[in-house]
Structure formats: structure tokens, C-alpha cells
Amino acid sequence: MKISNGVKEKNQQIDRVCGMDLTDIQDVVKSSHKGELFYFCGKECEDKFKKNPDKFQREPFIKIKNLHKSFKIGKIETKVLKGLNIHIWKGDFVVIIGSSGSGKSTLLNIMGLLDRPSSGQIFLNGKDISLLEDERRVELRSSTFGFVFQQYNLIPWFTAYENVILPLIFAGKEINKDKLENKFNEIGLKHRMEHHPFELSGGEQQRVALLRSLSNNPEIILGDEPTGNLDSVTGDKILEMLIDLNKSYKKTLVIVTHDADIAEKADQIIALKDGKLVKDHHSHKKIYTE
């Protein structure tokens, strides 16, 4: 949040770094830059701002504004997300963490245009994408986002290769088999291209799912517990592959996880509890014991 001439703006107060609403927070951190006063939810966001203030003067790559999501069954309404304000910056590795039922997967699905918010806005590169028509949502989702789920979601009657080319077929793009063979070779599965999912181990299926998510060369990779069904060694390998895509290829990486150790590797932690943001970004280790 930026304050000009020491006077608070009358509109909603937002932390410029993480996007948290500061309106009702009393112990905000204040810091000045080039004669202007900025407010932050805590020291972590202040430190990030000081390291690269120019970055945080720009528009966030993904901006979520006052996001609400409710599900209604009969007369019973369940409020899952309760007024979230979030900033995600291009090329960052972001972890969404929280206990079961905190709204992590719901947030990820809305962010990736798999679901719609009940109210609020989602901006991508400064453009509001929350109210797009279904056809345009499908186009943007297939061209911009790659998804990796805990359940591999491979089609069982298709081979590994056929599963990977599905996004290309749906997008009407050219299929370069030689290039895809090289990709399979890079993940150590060239000899398994013609195998069906039931013939592959869990780790192999997840590598195929990861390759499928990248077939359209998306700008943003969204992972919902992508290592949750894997043993620790295989899970670490998948995580290394995801982080390498972020670091080496500058993909914006957003992962939902229960694992506090994964959170420690991230550039930004979004901690949720009961559908709301937790102010202290370092509080993720305590969420499960509260």
C-alpha cells in the first residue's frame, strides 16, 4: 500500500507486495521510498520491497481482488473463500498452504479458470478475466495455464504419448513428434511413450502429467498437491523438475501443498485459514497445530 504525503487513501488499503487487505490491521509496517510512504503486512513484505522496489511498482502478473466463493447445496450455503486480495508476480514460485478445508484448491481452480468466483475480480496482466465468456475462458486456459494435479488424471485408454498431445489437439496446434520424443527422453520416459497409464508407476504417471501440462508452453504452471501421492524420493524429483521450470525457464509456478518444507523453497507463501489470508507469511508451520 502506498501513502502519498503521509495521508492515507480513503479506498481499500492493500499491501503492494503480497496484496493483503490492510484496512483492519493495526500493526502494519511503514517504510518510505523516494519520498513516498508504503505500508506492509509485515517485515517479510517490507524486505522484499526494499530488495526490488521497482518490481513492486508495476502491475502484478496475477491480481486477485476481494475474492469470494460460496457453494450452495439446497438451502445450505458454505462460504469457502472470504474476501481474498492477492498479488502474484511474473516468474515467481508461489506456494498456497493451509490445513484441509482452508480453500487452497478452490483458490487454485478459480485462478486457473476452472471455476468462477461468487464475487470479486481476477486480473491477468492487468486485464480482468473473471467475467470472460466460456469459450474465451477455454482458449485462455489452454494457452496460458498448465495443470498438474495430485490425481494424475491421465486417460487410461490412451498411451502416454497420446495423453501428452491432447492439449495440442484441443488447441489445434501442430504436433511435432520428434520434439515430443526428445521431451520424453529428457524425463527418462522415451521407452514408455507407448505404454498406458496402468503400466506406469505413480512417479512415471506424474512425469507424463507434467509433460502434458507443458505441451502448450504455458506461462503459468498450477500444481494441486502434485507430489501428494508419491513417495518422498519420487516427490522430490517431481518438485525439482517444477522448480527448474520456474528458475530456468521463468515459468510462474503456483503450488498448493500441505508440506511446510516445500513452502520454504518458495518466493512467496500464501497461507490460508478458514478461507482467509493469514497475515504472517511465516505462520505456515503453525497452521496445522492451531
PDB file of C-alpha atoms in Angstrom:
ATOM      1  CA  MET A   1       0.000   0.000   0.000  1.00  0.00           C
ATOM      2  CA  LYS A   2       1.373   3.453  -0.970  1.00  0.00           C
ATOM      3  CA  ILE A   3       0.562   6.553   1.059  1.00  0.00           C
ATOM      4  CA  SER A   4       1.193   9.933  -0.592  1.00  0.00           C
ATOM      5  CA  ASN A   5       2.212  12.933   1.533  1.00  0.00           C
ATOM      6  CA  GLY A   6       1.544  10.948   4.698  1.00  0.00           C
ATOM      7  CA  VAL A   7      -2.227  10.926   4.110  1.00  0.00           C
ATOM      8  CA  LYS A   8      -3.985   7.557   3.945  1.00  0.00           C
ATOM      9  CA  GLU A   9      -6.003   6.932   0.841  1.00  0.00           C
ATOM     10  CA  LYS A  10      -9.718   6.525   1.504  1.00  0.00           C
ATOM     11  CA  ASN A  11     -10.043   3.374  -0.582  1.00  0.00           C
ATOM     12  CA  GLN A  12      -9.051  -0.143   0.447  1.00  0.00           C
ATOM     13  CA  GLN A  13      -5.542  -0.372   1.863  1.00  0.00           C
ATOM     14  CA  ILE A  14      -3.538  -3.071   0.071  1.00  0.00           C
ATOM     15  CA  ASP A  15      -0.019  -4.329   0.721  1.00  0.00           C
ATOM     16  CA  ARG A  16       1.782  -3.588  -2.551  1.00  0.00           C
ATOM     17  CA  VAL A  17       3.846  -6.787  -2.332  1.00  0.00           C
ATOM     18  CA  CYS A  18       1.508  -9.623  -1.304  1.00  0.00           C
ATOM     19  CA  GLY A  19      -1.824  -7.903  -1.960  1.00  0.00           C
ATOM     20  CA  MET A  20      -3.234  -8.383   1.548  1.00  0.00           C
ATOM     21  CA  ASP A  21      -6.007  -6.040   2.652  1.00  0.00           C
ATOM     22  CA  LEU A  22      -4.581  -3.866   5.460  1.00  0.00           C
ATOM     23  CA  THR A  23      -7.750  -1.912   6.194  1.00  0.00           C
ATOM     24  CA  ASP A  24      -8.430  -3.507   9.584  1.00  0.00           C
ATOM     25  CA  ILE A  25      -4.828  -4.340  10.543  1.00  0.00           C
ATOM     26  CA  GLN A  26      -3.407  -2.148  13.261  1.00  0.00           C
ATOM     27  CA  ASP A  27       0.265  -3.185  13.391  1.00  0.00           C
ATOM     28  CA  VAL A  28       1.214  -2.551   9.772  1.00  0.00           C
ATOM     29  CA  VAL A  29       4.850  -1.891   8.894  1.00  0.00           C
ATOM     30  CA  LYS A  30       5.720   1.505   7.385  1.00  0.00           C
ATOM     31  CA  SER A  31       8.577   2.217   5.014  1.00  0.00           C
ATOM     32  CA  SER A  32       9.469   5.143   2.769  1.00  0.00           C
ATOM     33  CA  HIS A  33      10.816   5.041  -0.789  1.00  0.00           C
ATOM     34  CA  LYS A  34      11.661   8.085  -2.898  1.00  0.00           C
ATOM     35  CA  GLY A  35       9.740  10.343  -0.574  1.00  0.00           C
ATOM     36  CA  GLU A  36       6.600   8.194  -0.541  1.00  0.00           C
ATOM     37  CA  LEU A  37       5.311   6.146   2.382  1.00  0.00           C
ATOM     38  CA  PHE A  38       4.377   2.484   1.897  1.00  0.00           C
ATOM     39  CA  TYR A  39       2.560   0.172   4.287  1.00  0.00           C
ATOM     40  CA  PHE A  40       3.145  -3.614   4.564  1.00  0.00           C
ATOM     41  CA  CYS A  41       1.522  -6.517   6.382  1.00  0.00           C
ATOM     42  CA  GLY A  42       4.863  -7.429   7.959  1.00  0.00           C
ATOM     43  CA  LYS A  43       8.637  -7.274   7.756  1.00  0.00           C
ATOM     44  CA  GLU A  44       8.902 -10.022   5.127  1.00  0.00           C
ATOM     45  CA  CYS A  45       6.952  -7.989   2.570  1.00  0.00           C
ATOM     46  CA  GLU A  46       8.866  -4.848   3.551  1.00  0.00           C
ATOM     47  CA  ASP A  47      12.198  -6.649   2.985  1.00  0.00           C
ATOM     48  CA  LYS A  48      11.065  -7.932  -0.432  1.00  0.00           C
ATOM     49  CA  PHE A  49      10.011  -4.440  -1.420  1.00  0.00           C
ATOM     50  CA  LYS A  50      13.343  -2.929  -0.380  1.00  0.00           C
ATOM     51  CA  LYS A  51      15.305  -5.518  -2.408  1.00  0.00           C
ATOM     52  CA  ASN A  52      13.447  -4.694  -5.628  1.00  0.00           C
ATOM     53  CA  PRO A  53      11.120  -1.699  -5.243  1.00  0.00           C
ATOM     54  CA  ASP A  54      10.760  -1.161  -8.993  1.00  0.00           C
ATOM     55  CA  LYS A  55       9.254  -4.627  -9.388  1.00  0.00           C
ATOM     56  CA  PHE A  56       6.501  -3.847  -6.923  1.00  0.00           C
ATOM     57  CA  GLN A  57       5.624  -0.552  -8.573  1.00  0.00           C
ATOM     58  CA  ARG A  58       4.449  -2.497 -11.629  1.00  0.00           C
ATOM     59  CA  GLU A  59       1.143  -4.255 -12.069  1.00  0.00           C
ATOM     60  CA  PRO A  60       1.126  -7.812 -10.622  1.00  0.00           C
ATOM     61  CA  PHE A  61       1.038 -10.637 -13.167  1.00  0.00           C
ATOM     62  CA  ILE A  62      -1.958 -12.115 -11.335  1.00  0.00           C
ATOM     63  CA  LYS A  63      -4.062  -9.872  -9.098  1.00  0.00           C
ATOM     64  CA  ILE A  64      -6.968 -11.185  -7.070  1.00  0.00           C
ATOM     65  CA  LYS A  65      -9.272  -8.556  -5.628  1.00  0.00           C
ATOM     66  CA  ASN A  66     -11.873  -9.136  -2.890  1.00  0.00           C
ATOM     67  CA  LEU A  67     -12.463 -12.734  -3.998  1.00  0.00           C
ATOM     68  CA  HIS A  68     -15.393 -14.658  -2.513  1.00  0.00           C
ATOM     69  CA  LYS A  69     -16.545 -18.167  -3.285  1.00  0.00           C
ATOM     70  CA  SER A  70     -19.556 -19.980  -1.862  1.00  0.00           C
ATOM     71  CA  PHE A  71     -21.104 -23.348  -2.647  1.00  0.00           C
ATOM     72  CA  LYS A  72     -24.805 -23.910  -2.161  1.00  0.00           C
ATOM     73  CA  ILE A  73     -26.498 -27.288  -1.724  1.00  0.00           C
ATOM     74  CA  GLY A  74     -30.219 -26.865  -1.306  1.00  0.00           C
ATOM     75  CA  LYS A  75     -30.723 -24.158   1.277  1.00  0.00           C
ATOM     76  CA  ILE A  76     -27.293 -24.626   2.837  1.00  0.00           C
ATOM     77  CA  GLU A  77     -24.580 -22.204   1.707  1.00  0.00           C
ATOM     78  CA  THR A  78     -20.931 -22.834   2.534  1.00  0.00           C
ATOM     79  CA  LYS A  79     -18.558 -19.887   2.288  1.00  0.00           C
ATOM     80  CA  VAL A  80     -15.145 -21.178   1.195  1.00  0.00           C
ATOM     81  CA  LEU A  81     -13.198 -18.029   0.235  1.00  0.00           C
ATOM     82  CA  LYS A  82     -13.875 -14.845   2.145  1.00  0.00           C
ATOM     83  CA  GLY A  83     -12.574 -11.684   0.532  1.00  0.00           C
ATOM     84  CA  LEU A  84      -9.063 -12.596  -0.644  1.00  0.00           C
ATOM     85  CA  ASN A  85      -6.657  -9.987  -2.017  1.00  0.00           C
ATOM     86  CA  ILE A  86      -3.517 -11.494  -3.535  1.00  0.00           C
ATOM     87  CA  HIS A  87      -0.656 -10.368  -5.786  1.00  0.00           C
ATOM     88  CA  ILE A  88       1.448 -12.883  -7.732  1.00  0.00           C
ATOM     89  CA  TRP A  89       4.446 -11.616  -9.673  1.00  0.00           C
ATOM     90  CA  LYS A  90       5.649 -12.898 -13.030  1.00  0.00           C
ATOM     91  CA  GLY A  91       8.289 -15.611 -12.770  1.00  0.00           C
ATOM     92  CA  ASP A  92       7.818 -16.219  -9.043  1.00  0.00           C
ATOM     93  CA  PHE A  93       7.432 -19.582  -7.301  1.00  0.00           C
ATOM     94  CA  VAL A  94       4.365 -19.283  -5.077  1.00  0.00           C
ATOM     95  CA  VAL A  95       3.045 -21.787  -2.559  1.00  0.00           C
ATOM     96  CA  ILE A  96      -0.532 -21.833  -1.272  1.00  0.00           C
ATOM     97  CA  ILE A  97      -0.572 -23.574   2.081  1.00  0.00           C
ATOM     98  CA  GLY A  98      -3.138 -24.286   4.759  1.00  0.00           C
ATOM     99  CA  SER A  99      -4.997 -27.087   6.507  1.00  0.00           C
ATOM    100  CA  SER A 100      -7.693 -29.175   4.803  1.00  0.00           C
ATOM    101  CA  GLY A 101     -10.797 -27.119   4.093  1.00  0.00           C
ATOM    102  CA  SER A 102      -8.975 -23.785   4.113  1.00  0.00           C
ATOM    103  CA  GLY A 103      -9.844 -23.091   0.457  1.00  0.00           C
ATOM    104  CA  LYS A 104      -6.491 -23.839  -1.211  1.00  0.00           C
ATOM    105  CA  SER A 105      -7.758 -25.948  -4.107  1.00  0.00           C
ATOM    106  CA  THR A 106     -10.766 -23.710  -4.647  1.00  0.00           C
ATOM    107  CA  LEU A 107      -8.461 -20.703  -4.969  1.00  0.00           C
ATOM    108  CA  LEU A 108      -6.217 -22.544  -7.433  1.00  0.00           C
ATOM    109  CA  ASN A 109      -9.187 -23.657  -9.555  1.00  0.00           C
ATOM    110  CA  ILE A 110     -10.548 -20.117  -9.753  1.00  0.00           C
ATOM    111  CA  MET A 111      -7.101 -18.746 -10.567  1.00  0.00           C
ATOM    112  CA  GLY A 112      -6.756 -21.253 -13.417  1.00  0.00           C
ATOM    113  CA  LEU A 113     -10.250 -20.522 -14.802  1.00  0.00           C
ATOM    114  CA  LEU A 114     -11.525 -23.984 -13.887  1.00  0.00           C
ATOM    115  CA  ASP A 115     -14.163 -22.356 -11.665  1.00  0.00           C
ATOM    116  CA  ARG A 116     -15.781 -18.944 -11.302  1.00  0.00           C
ATOM    117  CA  PRO A 117     -15.798 -16.726  -8.208  1.00  0.00           C
ATOM    118  CA  SER A 118     -19.077 -15.872  -6.474  1.00  0.00           C
ATOM    119  CA  SER A 119     -17.842 -12.281  -6.431  1.00  0.00           C
ATOM    120  CA  GLY A 120     -14.591 -10.371  -6.798  1.00  0.00           C
ATOM    121  CA  GLN A 121     -12.137  -9.975  -9.644  1.00  0.00           C
ATOM    122  CA  ILE A 122      -9.143 -11.756 -11.152  1.00  0.00           C
ATOM    123  CA  PHE A 123      -6.693  -9.804 -13.285  1.00  0.00           C
ATOM    124  CA  LEU A 124      -4.087 -11.338 -15.594  1.00  0.00           C
ATOM    125  CA  ASN A 125      -1.518  -8.880 -16.946  1.00  0.00           C
ATOM    126  CA  GLY A 126      -3.831  -6.072 -15.872  1.00  0.00           C
ATOM    127  CA  LYS A 127      -6.896  -7.463 -17.685  1.00  0.00           C
ATOM    128  CA  ASP A 128      -9.992  -8.588 -15.791  1.00  0.00           C
ATOM    129  CA  ILE A 129     -10.560 -12.257 -16.700  1.00  0.00           C
ATOM    130  CA  SER A 130     -13.179 -13.074 -14.059  1.00  0.00           C
ATOM    131  CA  LEU A 131     -16.185 -12.444 -16.328  1.00  0.00           C
ATOM    132  CA  LEU A 132     -14.965 -13.937 -19.595  1.00  0.00           C
ATOM    133  CA  GLU A 133     -17.397 -15.950 -21.708  1.00  0.00           C
ATOM    134  CA  ASP A 134     -16.953 -19.728 -21.556  1.00  0.00           C
ATOM    135  CA  GLU A 135     -15.344 -20.013 -24.993  1.00  0.00           C
ATOM    136  CA  ARG A 136     -12.786 -17.315 -24.247  1.00  0.00           C
ATOM    137  CA  ARG A 137     -12.068 -18.875 -20.835  1.00  0.00           C
ATOM    138  CA  VAL A 138     -11.298 -22.211 -22.509  1.00  0.00           C
ATOM    139  CA  GLU A 139      -8.978 -20.524 -25.021  1.00  0.00           C
ATOM    140  CA  LEU A 140      -7.101 -18.585 -22.342  1.00  0.00           C
ATOM    141  CA  ARG A 141      -6.880 -21.590 -20.045  1.00  0.00           C
ATOM    142  CA  SER A 142      -5.431 -23.837 -22.746  1.00  0.00           C
ATOM    143  CA  SER A 143      -2.903 -21.254 -23.944  1.00  0.00           C
ATOM    144  CA  THR A 144      -1.776 -19.755 -20.630  1.00  0.00           C
ATOM    145  CA  PHE A 145      -2.078 -22.389 -17.894  1.00  0.00           C
ATOM    146  CA  GLY A 146      -0.599 -25.828 -17.375  1.00  0.00           C
ATOM    147  CA  PHE A 147      -2.113 -28.022 -14.648  1.00  0.00           C
ATOM    148  CA  VAL A 148      -0.521 -30.760 -12.547  1.00  0.00           C
ATOM    149  CA  PHE A 149      -2.851 -32.499 -10.092  1.00  0.00           C
ATOM    150  CA  GLN A 150      -2.385 -34.916  -7.207  1.00  0.00           C
ATOM    151  CA  GLN A 151      -4.528 -37.364  -9.172  1.00  0.00           C
ATOM    152  CA  TYR A 152      -2.660 -37.696 -12.434  1.00  0.00           C
ATOM    153  CA  ASN A 153      -5.894 -37.528 -14.495  1.00  0.00           C
ATOM    154  CA  LEU A 154      -4.388 -39.448 -17.384  1.00  0.00           C
ATOM    155  CA  ILE A 155      -6.901 -41.029 -19.771  1.00  0.00           C
ATOM    156  CA  PRO A 156      -6.445 -44.787 -19.166  1.00  0.00           C
ATOM    157  CA  TRP A 157      -7.166 -45.984 -22.724  1.00  0.00           C
ATOM    158  CA  PHE A 158      -4.631 -43.545 -24.227  1.00  0.00           C
ATOM    159  CA  THR A 159      -0.892 -44.109 -24.289  1.00  0.00           C
ATOM    160  CA  ALA A 160       1.481 -41.749 -22.503  1.00  0.00           C
ATOM    161  CA  TYR A 161       2.248 -40.065 -25.818  1.00  0.00           C
ATOM    162  CA  GLU A 162      -1.450 -39.687 -26.687  1.00  0.00           C
ATOM    163  CA  ASN A 163      -2.151 -38.158 -23.280  1.00  0.00           C
ATOM    164  CA  VAL A 164       0.582 -35.583 -23.791  1.00  0.00           C
ATOM    165  CA  ILE A 165      -0.616 -34.455 -27.225  1.00  0.00           C
ATOM    166  CA  LEU A 166      -4.238 -33.954 -26.133  1.00  0.00           C
ATOM    167  CA  PRO A 167      -3.813 -30.242 -25.258  1.00  0.00           C
ATOM    168  CA  LEU A 168      -2.232 -29.675 -28.674  1.00  0.00           C
ATOM    169  CA  ILE A 169      -5.148 -31.365 -30.416  1.00  0.00           C
ATOM    170  CA  PHE A 170      -7.690 -29.308 -28.467  1.00  0.00           C
ATOM    171  CA  ALA A 171      -5.780 -26.109 -29.247  1.00  0.00           C
ATOM    172  CA  GLY A 172      -5.494 -27.001 -32.941  1.00  0.00           C
ATOM    173  CA  LYS A 173      -1.714 -26.796 -32.818  1.00  0.00           C
ATOM    174  CA  GLU A 174       0.824 -28.690 -34.867  1.00  0.00           C
ATOM    175  CA  ILE A 175       2.232 -31.846 -33.303  1.00  0.00           C
ATOM    176  CA  ASN A 176       5.983 -32.270 -33.657  1.00  0.00           C
ATOM    177  CA  LYS A 177       6.592 -35.898 -32.731  1.00  0.00           C
ATOM    178  CA  ASP A 178      10.405 -35.633 -32.853  1.00  0.00           C
ATOM    179  CA  LYS A 179      10.328 -32.723 -30.413  1.00  0.00           C
ATOM    180  CA  LEU A 180       7.970 -34.580 -28.087  1.00  0.00           C
ATOM    181  CA  GLU A 181      10.166 -37.680 -28.214  1.00  0.00           C
ATOM    182  CA  ASN A 182      13.064 -35.515 -27.049  1.00  0.00           C
ATOM    183  CA  LYS A 183      10.906 -34.243 -24.184  1.00  0.00           C
ATOM    184  CA  PHE A 184      10.045 -37.802 -23.174  1.00  0.00           C
ATOM    185  CA  ASN A 185      13.741 -38.611 -23.331  1.00  0.00           C
ATOM    186  CA  GLU A 186      14.561 -35.648 -21.058  1.00  0.00           C
ATOM    187  CA  ILE A 187      12.278 -37.019 -18.338  1.00  0.00           C
ATOM    188  CA  GLY A 188      13.601 -40.562 -18.814  1.00  0.00           C
ATOM    189  CA  LEU A 189      10.431 -41.992 -20.357  1.00  0.00           C
ATOM    190  CA  LYS A 190      11.141 -42.308 -24.085  1.00  0.00           C
ATOM    191  CA  HIS A 191      10.924 -46.080 -23.752  1.00  0.00           C
ATOM    192  CA  ARG A 192       7.496 -45.729 -22.089  1.00  0.00           C
ATOM    193  CA  MET A 193       5.810 -43.460 -24.647  1.00  0.00           C
ATOM    194  CA  GLU A 194       3.527 -46.194 -25.978  1.00  0.00           C
ATOM    195  CA  HIS A 195       2.626 -47.558 -22.546  1.00  0.00           C
ATOM    196  CA  HIS A 196      -0.780 -46.965 -20.974  1.00  0.00           C
ATOM    197  CA  PRO A 197      -1.117 -45.308 -17.529  1.00  0.00           C
ATOM    198  CA  PHE A 198      -1.810 -48.618 -15.748  1.00  0.00           C
ATOM    199  CA  GLU A 199       1.570 -49.847 -16.997  1.00  0.00           C
ATOM    200  CA  LEU A 200       3.395 -46.900 -15.394  1.00  0.00           C
ATOM    201  CA  SER A 201       4.424 -46.269 -11.803  1.00  0.00           C
ATOM    202  CA  GLY A 202       2.996 -43.308  -9.890  1.00  0.00           C
ATOM    203  CA  GLY A 203       6.143 -41.277 -10.471  1.00  0.00           C
ATOM    204  CA  GLU A 204       6.126 -42.091 -14.178  1.00  0.00           C
ATOM    205  CA  GLN A 205       2.467 -41.112 -14.477  1.00  0.00           C
ATOM    206  CA  GLN A 206       3.158 -37.796 -12.762  1.00  0.00           C
ATOM    207  CA  ARG A 207       6.053 -37.099 -15.137  1.00  0.00           C
ATOM    208  CA  VAL A 208       3.722 -37.748 -18.062  1.00  0.00           C
ATOM    209  CA  ALA A 209       1.130 -35.457 -16.481  1.00  0.00           C
ATOM    210  CA  LEU A 210       3.808 -32.792 -16.076  1.00  0.00           C
ATOM    211  CA  LEU A 211       4.865 -33.146 -19.702  1.00  0.00           C
ATOM    212  CA  ARG A 212       1.222 -32.867 -20.765  1.00  0.00           C
ATOM    213  CA  SER A 213       0.854 -29.651 -18.742  1.00  0.00           C
ATOM    214  CA  LEU A 214       3.831 -28.179 -20.638  1.00  0.00           C
ATOM    215  CA  SER A 215       2.873 -29.246 -24.155  1.00  0.00           C
ATOM    216  CA  ASN A 216       1.309 -25.826 -24.877  1.00  0.00           C
ATOM    217  CA  ASN A 217       4.297 -23.982 -23.397  1.00  0.00           C
ATOM    218  CA  PRO A 218       2.141 -22.209 -20.761  1.00  0.00           C
ATOM    219  CA  GLU A 219       3.242 -19.087 -18.914  1.00  0.00           C
ATOM    220  CA  ILE A 220       1.759 -20.318 -15.629  1.00  0.00           C
ATOM    221  CA  ILE A 221       2.003 -23.792 -14.080  1.00  0.00           C
ATOM    222  CA  LEU A 222      -0.569 -24.619 -11.400  1.00  0.00           C
ATOM    223  CA  GLY A 223       0.021 -27.666  -9.200  1.00  0.00           C
ATOM    224  CA  ASP A 224      -2.549 -29.053  -6.749  1.00  0.00           C
ATOM    225  CA  GLU A 225      -0.631 -31.298  -4.344  1.00  0.00           C
ATOM    226  CA  PRO A 226       1.462 -32.593  -7.294  1.00  0.00           C
ATOM    227  CA  THR A 227       3.669 -34.730  -5.023  1.00  0.00           C
ATOM    228  CA  GLY A 228       0.927 -35.815  -2.622  1.00  0.00           C
ATOM    229  CA  ASN A 229       0.528 -39.375  -3.963  1.00  0.00           C
ATOM    230  CA  LEU A 230       4.243 -40.042  -4.348  1.00  0.00           C
ATOM    231  CA  ASP A 231       6.920 -41.405  -2.043  1.00  0.00           C
ATOM    232  CA  SER A 232       9.351 -38.810  -0.724  1.00  0.00           C
ATOM    233  CA  VAL A 233      12.176 -39.624  -3.167  1.00  0.00           C
ATOM    234  CA  THR A 234       9.932 -39.532  -6.256  1.00  0.00           C
ATOM    235  CA  GLY A 235       8.096 -36.499  -4.915  1.00  0.00           C
ATOM    236  CA  ASP A 236      11.372 -34.638  -4.503  1.00  0.00           C
ATOM    237  CA  LYS A 237      12.290 -35.401  -8.127  1.00  0.00           C
ATOM    238  CA  ILE A 238       8.959 -34.044  -9.392  1.00  0.00           C
ATOM    239  CA  LEU A 239       9.367 -30.951  -7.236  1.00  0.00           C
ATOM    240  CA  GLU A 240      12.892 -30.412  -8.589  1.00  0.00           C
ATOM    241  CA  MET A 241      11.522 -30.580 -12.132  1.00  0.00           C
ATOM    242  CA  LEU A 242       8.840 -28.000 -11.333  1.00  0.00           C
ATOM    243  CA  ILE A 243      11.270 -25.643  -9.616  1.00  0.00           C
ATOM    244  CA  ASP A 244      13.701 -25.981 -12.540  1.00  0.00           C
ATOM    245  CA  LEU A 245      10.920 -24.872 -14.905  1.00  0.00           C
ATOM    246  CA  ASN A 246      10.476 -21.836 -12.687  1.00  0.00           C
ATOM    247  CA  LYS A 247      14.149 -20.959 -12.290  1.00  0.00           C
ATOM    248  CA  SER A 248      15.500 -21.925 -15.714  1.00  0.00           C
ATOM    249  CA  TYR A 249      12.521 -21.100 -17.925  1.00  0.00           C
ATOM    250  CA  LYS A 250      10.940 -18.307 -15.815  1.00  0.00           C
ATOM    251  CA  LYS A 251       7.576 -20.039 -15.622  1.00  0.00           C
ATOM    252  CA  THR A 252       5.299 -18.632 -12.946  1.00  0.00           C
ATOM    253  CA  LEU A 253       4.754 -21.590 -10.613  1.00  0.00           C
ATOM    254  CA  VAL A 254       1.876 -21.817  -8.116  1.00  0.00           C
ATOM    255  CA  ILE A 255       1.621 -24.952  -5.977  1.00  0.00           C
ATOM    256  CA  VAL A 256      -0.979 -25.976  -3.408  1.00  0.00           C
ATOM    257  CA  THR A 257       0.574 -28.123  -0.693  1.00  0.00           C
ATOM    258  CA  HIS A 258       0.344 -29.290   2.907  1.00  0.00           C
ATOM    259  CA  ASP A 259       4.130 -29.554   3.050  1.00  0.00           C
ATOM    260  CA  ALA A 260       5.823 -26.759   5.000  1.00  0.00           C
ATOM    261  CA  ASP A 261       9.208 -27.855   3.633  1.00  0.00           C
ATOM    262  CA  ILE A 262       8.047 -27.108   0.075  1.00  0.00           C
ATOM    263  CA  ALA A 263       6.840 -23.704   1.255  1.00  0.00           C
ATOM    264  CA  GLU A 264      10.330 -22.859   2.463  1.00  0.00           C
ATOM    265  CA  LYS A 265      11.627 -23.090  -1.130  1.00  0.00           C
ATOM    266  CA  ALA A 266       9.083 -20.575  -2.481  1.00  0.00           C
ATOM    267  CA  ASP A 267       9.478 -16.883  -3.327  1.00  0.00           C
ATOM    268  CA  GLN A 268       6.069 -16.184  -1.799  1.00  0.00           C
ATOM    269  CA  ILE A 269       3.833 -18.040   0.646  1.00  0.00           C
ATOM    270  CA  ILE A 270       0.065 -17.564   0.604  1.00  0.00           C
ATOM    271  CA  ALA A 271      -1.203 -19.003   3.875  1.00  0.00           C
ATOM    272  CA  LEU A 272      -4.939 -19.655   4.194  1.00  0.00           C
ATOM    273  CA  LYS A 273      -7.047 -20.436   7.217  1.00  0.00           C
ATOM    274  CA  ASP A 274     -10.833 -20.790   7.062  1.00  0.00           C
ATOM    275  CA  GLY A 275     -10.943 -19.091   3.674  1.00  0.00           C
ATOM    276  CA  LYS A 276      -8.979 -16.034   4.719  1.00  0.00           C
ATOM    277  CA  LEU A 277      -5.348 -14.966   4.358  1.00  0.00           C
ATOM    278  CA  VAL A 278      -3.087 -15.404   7.350  1.00  0.00           C
ATOM    279  CA  LYS A 279      -1.207 -12.168   7.943  1.00  0.00           C
ATOM    280  CA  ASP A 280       2.164 -13.644   8.963  1.00  0.00           C
ATOM    281  CA  HIS A 281       3.696 -15.333   5.915  1.00  0.00           C
ATOM    282  CA  HIS A 282       5.926 -17.345   8.249  1.00  0.00           C
ATOM    283  CA  SER A 283       2.959 -18.759  10.145  1.00  0.00           C
ATOM    284  CA  HIS A 284       2.536 -21.721   7.799  1.00  0.00           C
ATOM    285  CA  LYS A 285       4.393 -24.073  10.138  1.00  0.00           C
ATOM    286  CA  LYS A 286       1.851 -23.364  12.868  1.00  0.00           C
ATOM    287  CA  ILE A 287      -1.325 -23.630  10.803  1.00  0.00           C
ATOM    288  CA  TYR A 288      -1.739 -27.367  11.322  1.00  0.00           C
ATOM    289  CA  THR A 289      -1.376 -27.230  15.098  1.00  0.00           C
ATOM    290  CA  GLU A 290      -3.781 -24.343  15.740  1.00  0.00           C
TER     291      GLU A 290
END
